[in-house]
mmCIF file of C-alpha atoms and ligand atoms in Angstrom:
data_model
loop_
_atom_site.group_PDB
_atom_site.id
_atom_site.type_symbol
_atom_site.label_atom_id
_atom_site.label_comp_id
_atom_site.label_asym_id
_atom_site.label_seq_id
_atom_site.Cartn_x
_atom_site.Cartn_y
_atom_site.Cartn_z
ATOM 1 C CA MET A 10 86.835 82.979 -19.659
ATOM 2 C CA ASN A 11 84.266 80.331 -18.303
ATOM 3 C CA LEU A 12 82.570 82.639 -15.569
ATOM 4 C CA ASP A 13 79.905 79.502 -13.890
ATOM 5 C CA ILE A 14 82.173 79.433 -10.860
ATOM 6 C CA TYR A 15 81.816 82.508 -10.041
ATOM 7 C CA LYS A 16 77.894 82.774 -11.189
ATOM 8 C CA GLU A 17 77.792 80.179 -8.202
ATOM 9 C CA ARG A 18 80.209 82.135 -5.285
ATOM 10 C CA ILE A 19 78.519 85.340 -6.073
ATOM 11 C CA ASN A 20 74.598 83.974 -5.926
ATOM 12 C CA ARG A 21 75.964 81.667 -3.147
ATOM 13 C CA PHE A 22 77.141 85.461 -0.888
ATOM 14 C CA VAL A 23 73.642 86.436 -2.201
ATOM 15 C CA TYR A 24 71.600 83.643 -1.347
ATOM 16 C CA LYS A 25 73.564 84.018 2.647
ATOM 17 C CA THR A 26 73.657 87.824 3.035
ATOM 18 C CA ARG A 27 70.127 88.601 1.329
ATOM 19 C CA ASP A 28 67.894 88.725 4.424
ATOM 20 C CA ASN A 29 70.703 90.427 7.113
ATOM 21 C CA PHE A 30 71.132 93.463 5.009
ATOM 22 C CA ASP A 31 69.443 96.267 2.457
ATOM 23 C CA HIS A 32 72.642 97.036 0.211
ATOM 24 C CA LEU A 33 76.664 95.187 0.449
ATOM 25 C CA ILE A 34 79.290 97.657 -0.052
ATOM 26 C CA ILE A 35 82.046 95.611 -1.464
ATOM 27 C CA SER A 36 85.392 97.572 -1.715
ATOM 28 C CA SER A 37 88.559 94.810 -0.876
ATOM 29 C CA PRO A 38 89.489 94.042 -4.652
ATOM 30 C CA THR A 39 90.462 90.418 -3.126
ATOM 31 C CA ASN A 40 86.701 90.128 -2.718
ATOM 32 C CA ILE A 41 85.825 91.876 -5.297
ATOM 33 C CA ARG A 42 87.871 89.460 -7.446
ATOM 34 C CA TYR A 43 86.949 85.862 -5.370
ATOM 35 C CA LEU A 44 82.988 86.947 -5.974
ATOM 36 C CA THR A 45 83.591 88.587 -10.071
ATOM 37 C CA SER A 46 86.912 87.195 -11.473
ATOM 38 C CA ILE A 47 87.808 91.279 -12.096
ATOM 39 C CA ALA A 48 90.877 91.910 -10.758
ATOM 40 C CA LEU A 49 91.754 95.471 -10.668
ATOM 41 C CA GLU A 50 94.015 97.092 -8.603
ATOM 42 C CA PRO A 51 92.248 100.758 -8.401
ATOM 43 C CA ILE A 52 95.187 102.673 -6.624
ATOM 44 C CA GLU A 53 92.833 105.453 -5.515
ATOM 45 C CA ARG A 54 89.929 104.855 -7.415
ATOM 46 C CA LEU A 55 87.096 104.013 -6.793
ATOM 47 C CA PHE A 56 85.887 100.309 -7.477
ATOM 48 C CA LEU A 57 83.103 98.638 -5.493
ATOM 49 C CA LEU A 58 80.973 95.920 -5.903
ATOM 50 C CA ILE A 59 77.831 96.815 -4.458
ATOM 51 C CA ILE A 60 75.066 94.242 -3.840
ATOM 52 C CA SER A 61 71.378 95.622 -3.343
ATOM 53 C CA THR A 62 68.908 93.104 -2.238
ATOM 54 C CA ARG A 63 66.236 96.274 -1.679
ATOM 55 C CA ASN A 64 66.424 96.693 -5.526
ATOM 56 C CA GLU A 65 67.237 92.855 -6.164
ATOM 57 C CA ALA A 66 70.134 94.187 -8.580
ATOM 58 C CA ILE A 67 74.546 93.778 -8.752
ATOM 59 C CA TYR A 68 76.734 96.850 -9.391
ATOM 60 C CA ILE A 69 80.115 97.333 -10.189
ATOM 61 C CA VAL A 70 81.296 100.413 -9.575
ATOM 62 C CA ALA A 71 84.992 101.113 -12.241
ATOM 63 C CA PRO A 72 86.865 103.843 -13.695
ATOM 64 C CA GLU A 73 86.487 104.292 -17.288
ATOM 65 C CA LEU A 74 90.078 103.347 -17.717
ATOM 66 C CA GLU A 75 89.536 99.849 -16.750
ATOM 67 C CA LYS A 76 85.662 99.914 -18.012
ATOM 68 C CA GLU A 77 86.704 96.689 -21.299
ATOM 69 C CA ARG A 78 88.486 94.901 -18.255
ATOM 70 C CA VAL A 79 85.038 94.867 -16.628
ATOM 71 C CA ILE A 80 81.924 95.502 -19.310
ATOM 72 C CA TYR A 81 82.271 91.761 -20.639
ATOM 73 C CA LYS A 82 82.532 89.941 -17.669
ATOM 74 C CA CYS A 83 79.772 92.116 -16.295
ATOM 75 C CA MET A 84 77.679 91.306 -18.930
ATOM 76 C CA GLU A 85 78.251 87.758 -18.139
ATOM 77 C CA LEU A 86 77.351 87.670 -14.556
ATOM 78 C CA GLY A 87 74.561 90.056 -14.980
ATOM 79 C CA ILE A 88 76.215 92.912 -12.841
ATOM 80 C CA GLU A 89 75.277 96.621 -14.279
ATOM 81 C CA PRO A 90 78.472 98.341 -14.908
ATOM 82 C CA LEU A 91 78.538 102.022 -13.276
ATOM 83 C CA ILE A 92 81.851 103.396 -15.185
ATOM 84 C CA TYR A 93 82.883 107.334 -13.824
ATOM 85 C CA ARG A 94 85.312 109.360 -15.690
ATOM 86 C CA ASP A 95 87.340 110.877 -14.117
ATOM 87 C CA SER A 96 85.921 114.472 -13.564
ATOM 88 C CA GLU A 97 82.843 113.178 -12.059
ATOM 89 C CA ASP A 98 81.804 112.134 -8.704
ATOM 90 C CA PRO A 99 80.819 108.328 -8.343
ATOM 91 C CA TYR A 100 79.236 109.080 -5.353
ATOM 92 C CA LEU A 101 75.743 110.275 -7.330
ATOM 93 C CA SER A 102 75.420 107.116 -8.789
ATOM 94 C CA LEU A 103 76.265 105.555 -5.458
ATOM 95 C CA ALA A 104 73.502 107.745 -3.599
ATOM 96 C CA ASN A 105 70.875 106.885 -6.144
ATOM 97 C CA ILE A 106 71.343 103.411 -5.706
ATOM 98 C CA ILE A 107 71.716 103.840 -2.143
ATOM 99 C CA GLU A 108 69.088 104.770 0.201
ATOM 100 C CA SER A 109 69.118 106.505 3.316
ATOM 101 C CA ASN A 110 68.602 105.312 7.125
ATOM 102 C CA SER A 111 69.286 101.450 5.050
ATOM 103 C CA ILE A 112 71.277 98.850 6.567
ATOM 104 C CA LEU A 113 75.032 98.541 5.111
ATOM 105 C CA GLY A 114 76.812 95.422 5.160
ATOM 106 C CA VAL A 115 80.511 96.746 4.824
ATOM 107 C CA GLU A 116 84.064 94.841 5.599
ATOM 108 C CA ASN A 117 86.328 95.519 8.207
ATOM 109 C CA ASN A 118 88.557 97.337 6.198
ATOM 110 C CA ILE A 119 86.408 99.330 4.307
ATOM 111 C CA PRO A 120 88.278 103.019 3.676
ATOM 112 C CA TYR A 121 86.711 105.258 6.017
ATOM 113 C CA GLY A 122 86.848 107.904 3.181
ATOM 114 C CA ILE A 123 83.923 106.244 0.940
ATOM 115 C CA ILE A 124 81.776 106.181 4.575
ATOM 116 C CA HIS A 125 82.486 109.818 4.713
ATOM 117 C CA LYS A 126 81.615 110.498 1.507
ATOM 118 C CA LEU A 127 78.643 108.497 1.016
ATOM 119 C CA GLY A 128 77.287 109.882 3.735
ATOM 120 C CA LYS A 129 77.082 113.508 2.393
ATOM 121 C CA TYR A 130 74.380 111.753 0.082
ATOM 122 C CA ILE A 131 72.720 109.759 2.277
ATOM 123 C CA GLU A 132 71.647 109.242 5.549
ATOM 124 C CA LEU A 133 73.719 106.620 7.158
ATOM 125 C CA GLY A 134 71.610 104.026 8.162
ATOM 126 C CA GLU A 135 73.166 100.994 10.702
ATOM 127 C CA LEU A 136 76.484 99.385 9.286
ATOM 128 C CA ARG A 137 77.115 95.998 9.928
ATOM 129 C CA LEU A 138 80.068 93.455 9.066
ATOM 130 C CA ILE A 139 79.805 90.686 6.167
ATOM 131 C CA ASP A 140 83.753 89.941 6.840
ATOM 132 C CA ASP A 141 82.702 86.369 8.171
ATOM 133 C CA TYR A 142 80.143 85.568 5.409
ATOM 134 C CA ILE A 143 82.954 86.393 2.884
ATOM 135 C CA ASN A 144 85.216 84.658 4.882
ATOM 136 C CA GLY A 145 83.035 81.179 5.400
ATOM 137 C CA MET A 146 83.761 80.942 1.126
ATOM 138 C CA ARG A 147 86.496 81.895 1.191
ATOM 139 C CA LEU A 148 87.704 79.497 4.045
ATOM 140 C CA ILE A 149 86.765 76.079 1.524
ATOM 141 C CA LYS A 150 88.975 76.232 -1.094
ATOM 142 C CA ASP A 151 86.831 74.705 -4.377
ATOM 143 C CA GLU A 152 88.432 72.165 -6.916
ATOM 144 C CA TYR A 153 89.467 75.382 -9.450
ATOM 145 C CA GLU A 154 91.463 77.158 -6.231
ATOM 146 C CA ILE A 155 92.942 74.035 -4.702
ATOM 147 C CA LYS A 156 94.168 73.084 -8.488
ATOM 148 C CA ILE A 157 95.963 76.343 -8.406
ATOM 149 C CA LEU A 158 97.378 76.001 -4.421
ATOM 150 C CA LYS A 159 98.700 73.132 -5.769
ATOM 151 C CA GLU A 160 100.599 74.265 -9.380
ATOM 152 C CA ALA A 161 101.674 77.843 -6.570
ATOM 153 C CA ALA A 162 103.657 75.217 -3.915
ATOM 154 C CA LYS A 163 104.598 73.824 -6.754
ATOM 155 C CA ILE A 164 106.403 76.316 -8.590
ATOM 156 C CA ASN A 165 107.937 78.009 -5.202
ATOM 157 C CA GLN A 166 109.667 75.091 -4.106
ATOM 158 C CA GLU A 167 111.562 75.418 -7.449
ATOM 159 C CA VAL A 168 112.157 79.065 -6.538
ATOM 160 C CA ILE A 169 112.971 78.126 -3.078
ATOM 161 C CA LYS A 170 115.842 75.497 -4.639
ATOM 162 C CA HIS A 171 116.703 77.289 -7.220
ATOM 163 C CA ILE A 172 117.580 80.562 -4.101
ATOM 164 C CA ILE A 173 119.891 77.656 -2.133
ATOM 165 C CA ALA A 174 121.012 76.482 -4.988
ATOM 166 C CA ASN A 175 122.636 79.972 -5.816
ATOM 167 C CA ILE A 176 123.813 81.299 -2.188
ATOM 168 C CA HIS A 177 127.409 82.007 -1.835
ATOM 169 C CA ALA A 178 129.897 83.826 0.651
ATOM 170 C CA GLY A 179 129.609 87.433 0.194
ATOM 171 C CA ILE A 180 125.930 88.085 -1.422
ATOM 172 C CA THR A 181 123.710 89.863 -0.447
ATOM 173 C CA GLU A 182 120.241 89.227 1.183
ATOM 174 C CA ARG A 183 118.478 91.501 -1.088
ATOM 175 C CA GLU A 184 121.030 90.515 -4.181
ATOM 176 C CA LEU A 185 119.656 86.839 -3.111
ATOM 177 C CA ALA A 186 115.826 87.869 -3.035
ATOM 178 C CA ASN A 187 115.961 89.992 -5.879
ATOM 179 C CA GLU A 188 117.082 87.288 -8.240
ATOM 180 C CA ALA A 189 114.740 84.645 -6.772
ATOM 181 C CA CYS A 190 111.901 86.842 -8.040
ATOM 182 C CA VAL A 191 113.398 87.436 -11.264
ATOM 183 C CA TYR A 192 113.513 83.329 -11.817
ATOM 184 C CA ALA A 193 110.211 83.182 -10.176
ATOM 185 C CA SER A 194 108.588 85.849 -13.207
ATOM 186 C CA SER A 195 110.556 83.459 -15.493
ATOM 187 C CA LEU A 196 108.442 80.388 -13.975
ATOM 188 C CA GLY A 197 105.097 82.725 -14.241
ATOM 189 C CA VAL A 198 104.719 83.923 -11.007
ATOM 190 C CA GLU A 199 102.325 86.718 -10.840
ATOM 191 C CA LYS A 200 104.227 88.767 -7.925
ATOM 192 C CA CYS A 201 106.621 87.856 -5.070
ATOM 193 C CA ILE A 202 105.475 89.313 -1.825
ATOM 194 C CA HIS A 203 108.183 90.597 1.046
ATOM 195 C CA PRO A 204 110.434 88.133 0.029
ATOM 196 C CA ILE A 205 112.744 87.242 2.895
ATOM 197 C CA ILE A 206 116.083 86.064 2.910
ATOM 198 C CA GLN A 207 118.296 86.429 6.452
ATOM 199 C CA SER A 208 121.139 85.113 7.211
ATOM 200 C CA GLY A 209 123.313 85.020 10.292
ATOM 201 C CA PRO A 210 121.676 87.052 13.625
ATOM 202 C CA ASN A 211 118.791 88.520 11.178
ATOM 203 C CA THR A 212 117.393 84.899 11.183
ATOM 204 C CA SER A 213 116.329 86.292 14.867
ATOM 205 C CA LEU A 214 113.651 88.754 13.580
ATOM 206 C CA PRO A 215 110.940 86.633 12.467
ATOM 207 C CA HIS A 216 109.476 88.964 9.706
ATOM 208 C CA MET A 217 112.767 91.459 9.273
ATOM 209 C CA GLY A 218 112.571 90.963 5.207
ATOM 210 C CA SER A 219 115.822 90.924 3.076
ATOM 211 C CA SER A 220 119.116 93.574 4.165
ATOM 212 C CA ASN A 221 122.366 94.242 2.435
ATOM 213 C CA ARG A 222 124.132 92.377 4.470
ATOM 214 C CA LYS A 223 126.567 90.063 2.668
ATOM 215 C CA ILE A 224 126.012 85.862 3.580
ATOM 216 C CA SER A 225 129.632 84.465 5.184
ATOM 217 C CA SER A 226 130.182 80.937 4.846
ATOM 218 C CA ASP A 227 129.047 80.342 8.239
ATOM 219 C CA ASP A 228 125.438 81.528 8.411
ATOM 220 C CA VAL A 229 122.363 80.097 8.441
ATOM 221 C CA VAL A 230 119.838 81.307 5.728
ATOM 222 C CA LEU A 231 116.043 82.154 5.938
ATOM 223 C CA ILE A 232 114.532 82.188 2.750
ATOM 224 C CA ASP A 233 110.820 83.089 3.736
ATOM 225 C CA PHE A 234 109.731 82.935 0.299
ATOM 226 C CA THR A 235 106.038 83.975 -1.046
ATOM 227 C CA ILE A 236 104.282 84.286 -4.414
ATOM 228 C CA LEU A 237 100.961 85.077 -6.028
ATOM 229 C CA TYR A 238 100.458 82.620 -8.800
ATOM 230 C CA ASN A 239 97.300 82.451 -11.179
ATOM 231 C CA GLY A 240 95.587 85.089 -8.050
ATOM 232 C CA TYR A 241 97.039 82.264 -4.921
ATOM 233 C CA VAL A 242 99.315 82.019 -2.413
ATOM 234 C CA SER A 243 102.128 79.745 -1.488
ATOM 235 C CA ASP A 244 104.576 80.425 1.358
ATOM 236 C CA ILE A 245 107.347 78.066 2.397
ATOM 237 C CA THR A 246 109.800 78.461 4.603
ATOM 238 C CA ARG A 247 113.307 76.418 4.705
ATOM 239 C CA VAL A 248 116.450 77.178 6.964
ATOM 240 C CA VAL A 249 120.112 75.918 5.390
ATOM 241 C CA SER A 250 123.705 76.065 5.739
ATOM 242 C CA ILE A 251 126.146 77.068 3.749
ATOM 243 C CA GLY A 252 128.960 75.340 6.189
ATOM 244 C CA ASP A 253 129.762 74.526 9.259
ATOM 245 C CA ASP A 254 126.184 73.749 10.823
ATOM 246 C CA THR A 255 126.819 72.607 14.155
ATOM 247 C CA LYS A 256 125.612 75.581 15.902
ATOM 248 C CA TYR A 257 122.059 74.773 14.590
ATOM 249 C CA ARG A 258 121.516 71.379 14.410
ATOM 250 C CA LYS A 259 119.879 71.118 17.574
ATOM 251 C CA ILE A 260 117.240 74.127 17.488
ATOM 252 C CA PHE A 261 116.538 72.839 13.539
ATOM 253 C CA TYR A 262 115.586 69.963 14.551
ATOM 254 C CA VAL A 263 112.868 70.976 17.084
ATOM 255 C CA VAL A 264 111.836 72.870 15.010
ATOM 256 C CA ARG A 265 111.276 69.888 12.130
ATOM 257 C CA ASP A 266 110.248 68.112 14.516
ATOM 258 C CA ALA A 267 107.470 70.021 16.114
ATOM 259 C CA GLN A 268 106.222 70.712 12.885
ATOM 260 C CA GLU A 269 106.079 67.514 11.684
ATOM 261 C CA LYS A 270 104.551 65.883 14.646
ATOM 262 C CA ALA A 271 101.616 69.174 14.009
ATOM 263 C CA ILE A 272 100.691 68.386 10.958
ATOM 264 C CA ASP A 273 100.721 64.501 11.000
ATOM 265 C CA ILE A 274 97.275 65.427 13.946
ATOM 266 C CA ILE A 275 95.697 67.565 11.255
ATOM 267 C CA ARG A 276 92.542 65.722 10.148
ATOM 268 C CA PRO A 277 88.961 67.183 9.886
ATOM 269 C CA ASN A 278 86.645 68.194 12.766
ATOM 270 C CA ILE A 279 89.667 69.075 15.429
ATOM 271 C CA PRO A 280 89.909 72.585 16.946
ATOM 272 C CA ALA A 281 92.331 74.513 14.714
ATOM 273 C CA TYR A 282 94.317 75.387 18.263
ATOM 274 C CA LEU A 283 94.768 71.498 18.756
ATOM 275 C CA VAL A 284 97.923 72.345 15.357
ATOM 276 C CA ASP A 285 99.303 74.621 17.891
ATOM 277 C CA ARG A 286 98.927 72.846 21.179
ATOM 278 C CA GLU A 287 101.270 69.633 19.446
ATOM 279 C CA ALA A 288 104.223 72.156 17.937
ATOM 280 C CA ARG A 289 104.285 74.555 20.818
ATOM 281 C CA GLY A 290 103.481 71.716 23.737
ATOM 282 C CA PHE A 291 106.817 70.308 21.773
ATOM 283 C CA ILE A 292 109.094 73.481 21.253
ATOM 284 C CA GLU A 293 108.569 73.928 25.509
ATOM 285 C CA GLU A 294 109.825 70.565 26.589
ATOM 286 C CA HIS A 295 112.694 70.669 24.786
ATOM 287 C CA GLY A 296 113.457 74.283 26.497
ATOM 288 C CA TYR A 297 112.445 76.571 24.089
ATOM 289 C CA GLY A 298 109.173 77.980 24.935
ATOM 290 C CA GLU A 299 110.114 81.557 25.227
ATOM 291 C CA PHE A 300 111.857 81.901 21.620
ATOM 292 C CA PHE A 301 108.257 80.866 19.911
ATOM 293 C CA ILE A 302 107.193 83.734 19.624
ATOM 294 C CA HIS A 303 104.439 83.946 16.810
ATOM 295 C CA ARG A 304 100.890 81.777 15.887
ATOM 296 C CA THR A 305 101.884 78.433 14.724
ATOM 297 C CA GLY A 306 100.003 79.053 11.338
ATOM 298 C CA HIS A 307 97.618 80.968 8.509
ATOM 299 C CA GLY A 308 95.643 80.220 6.622
ATOM 300 C CA ILE A 309 96.564 81.334 3.128
ATOM 301 C CA GLY A 310 94.531 81.902 -0.597
ATOM 302 C CA LEU A 311 93.847 84.762 -2.656
ATOM 303 C CA GLU A 312 95.536 86.014 0.234
ATOM 304 C CA VAL A 313 98.986 85.365 2.133
ATOM 305 C CA HIS A 314 97.304 85.762 5.725
ATOM 306 C CA GLU A 315 93.319 84.564 6.111
ATOM 307 C CA GLU A 316 91.627 82.456 8.107
ATOM 308 C CA PRO A 317 91.440 80.154 9.357
ATOM 309 C CA TYR A 318 94.657 81.104 12.000
ATOM 310 C CA ILE A 319 96.526 78.229 13.641
ATOM 311 C CA HIS A 320 96.813 80.286 17.247
ATOM 312 C CA SER A 321 96.283 78.997 20.684
ATOM 313 C CA LYS A 322 92.473 80.246 20.801
ATOM 314 C CA SER A 323 91.725 78.988 17.619
ATOM 315 C CA ASN A 324 87.926 77.068 17.637
ATOM 316 C CA ILE A 325 87.886 76.742 14.148
ATOM 317 C CA ALA A 326 87.164 72.763 13.164
ATOM 318 C CA LEU A 327 89.351 72.266 10.611
ATOM 319 C CA SER A 328 87.557 71.043 7.505
ATOM 320 C CA PRO A 329 88.027 69.620 4.024
ATOM 321 C CA GLY A 330 89.579 72.348 1.461
ATOM 322 C CA MET A 331 90.645 74.515 4.436
ATOM 323 C CA VAL A 332 94.560 75.346 3.252
ATOM 324 C CA PHE A 333 97.090 76.765 5.904
ATOM 325 C CA THR A 334 100.679 76.813 7.387
ATOM 326 C CA VAL A 335 102.382 74.871 9.697
ATOM 327 C CA GLU A 336 105.195 77.602 10.697
ATOM 328 C CA PRO A 337 106.962 76.699 14.421
ATOM 329 C CA GLY A 338 109.893 78.930 15.113
ATOM 330 C CA ILE A 339 112.016 78.616 17.379
ATOM 331 C CA TYR A 340 114.281 82.740 17.285
ATOM 332 C CA ILE A 341 117.248 83.050 19.684
ATOM 333 C CA PRO A 342 117.995 87.042 19.879
ATOM 334 C CA GLY A 343 120.681 88.425 18.454
ATOM 335 C CA LYS A 344 122.097 84.678 17.695
ATOM 336 C CA PHE A 345 120.043 82.896 15.312
ATOM 337 C CA GLY A 346 116.408 81.747 13.979
ATOM 338 C CA VAL A 347 114.856 78.794 12.737
ATOM 339 C CA ARG A 348 111.038 78.744 10.795
ATOM 340 C CA ILE A 349 110.189 75.989 8.721
ATOM 341 C CA GLU A 350 107.235 76.122 6.870
ATOM 342 C CA ASP A 351 104.668 73.990 4.356
ATOM 343 C CA ASN A 352 101.053 74.180 3.140
ATOM 344 C CA ILE A 353 98.366 71.866 3.919
ATOM 345 C CA LEU A 354 95.414 70.966 2.419
ATOM 346 C CA VAL A 355 93.338 69.312 4.652
ATOM 347 C CA THR A 356 91.437 66.425 3.155
ATOM 348 C CA SER A 357 88.211 63.999 4.181
ATOM 349 C CA ASP A 358 90.690 61.712 5.309
ATOM 350 C CA GLY A 359 93.637 63.885 7.116
ATOM 351 C CA TYR A 360 95.929 66.002 4.986
ATOM 352 C CA VAL A 361 98.222 66.782 1.559
ATOM 353 C CA ASN A 362 100.958 68.290 2.314
ATOM 354 C CA LEU A 363 101.347 70.649 -0.849
ATOM 355 C CA VAL A 364 104.928 71.358 -0.358
ATOM 356 C CA ASN A 365 107.538 67.806 -1.003
ATOM 357 C CA LEU A 366 110.727 69.031 -0.075
ATOM 358 C CA PRO A 367 113.698 68.350 2.212
ATOM 359 C CA LYS A 368 113.728 69.815 5.731
ATOM 360 C CA SER A 369 117.580 69.690 5.807
ATOM 361 C CA LEU A 370 120.449 71.905 7.257
ATOM 362 C CA SER A 371 122.601 70.836 4.351
ATOM 363 C CA ARG A 372 122.097 73.319 1.194
ATOM 364 C CA SER A 373 123.124 69.413 -0.803
ATOM 365 C CA ASP A 374 119.985 68.078 0.068
ATOM 366 C CA TYR A 375 118.243 70.364 -2.538
ATOM 367 C CA LEU A 376 119.845 70.203 -5.508
ATOM 368 C CA ASP A 377 118.689 67.869 -8.226
HETATM 369 MN MN1 MN B 18 103.868 82.050 6.715
#
């Protein structure tokens, strides 16, 4: 594996942060993966990236059982591995690096236990958040990331087509979701994240997830499928009806047109809230404003929800390399809901929709 991309990332990150912190403690496995390519799921064991501006050194703290997966990349990246055994206290080596009363950079989701235990060995200095620095980098995808995100979207579309082809009266939402995850694995997907297949009145609850409800012949079915492929996310939603779709049409077309109008205004330098306003304004004009109960979209990348968030207060200027979802919805409590979601890449002169699935209530439109 060529680690040049990661060398550049970690150097850029050090350069951006070095004047404001003495030491950075990075505990999010996703951020560590972004900066080093080292992808571990440490569960409760301590796994940290420490960037020490004071010592001009970078360390990875990792348990011995992960040693083989860590040390070669560390050598390549100029990182010093601090490997500990289960019988050892890894905080002892942390306390050797981090001086008392120094300025520490941490993520907002650092487990409190890490700070608490470190505080037993040293006098904790000022804690400052580093999220803006790292999120600011992750926000703009490079060519390598864009290539994977495009592949992920392509594969996810195949999964969604497969699900739609397999919907039939009598199958449960959960059976369909499980089958879809098996199919996704056969296409090389790392994992399915919270697979949402909802039918009938369940579609009115945006993030309910799949249940044991049996799909019946005049149901509307909402498929919101999120996959992780090669570390990156695709998150696509479609709604189809397997029988008479008359009663779903009006709301379906309002959502579809709102989504397409919102996508159409995407270009660099406009504030993200305009995308939300476009979708929301259209839905409000049609009298369904109170039933659009979530933001219009969210960034995707190594995580399912990341910046840029697309809501009414989001002032961030869209820039080439940003990738986010556009997914307005209308949810009529107790009846049904419709959401349509694509994945959009901002380019220098507009956008590319990474998804080219039909947007139709009729399942036959999805079948090859
Ligand atoms: Mn989404």
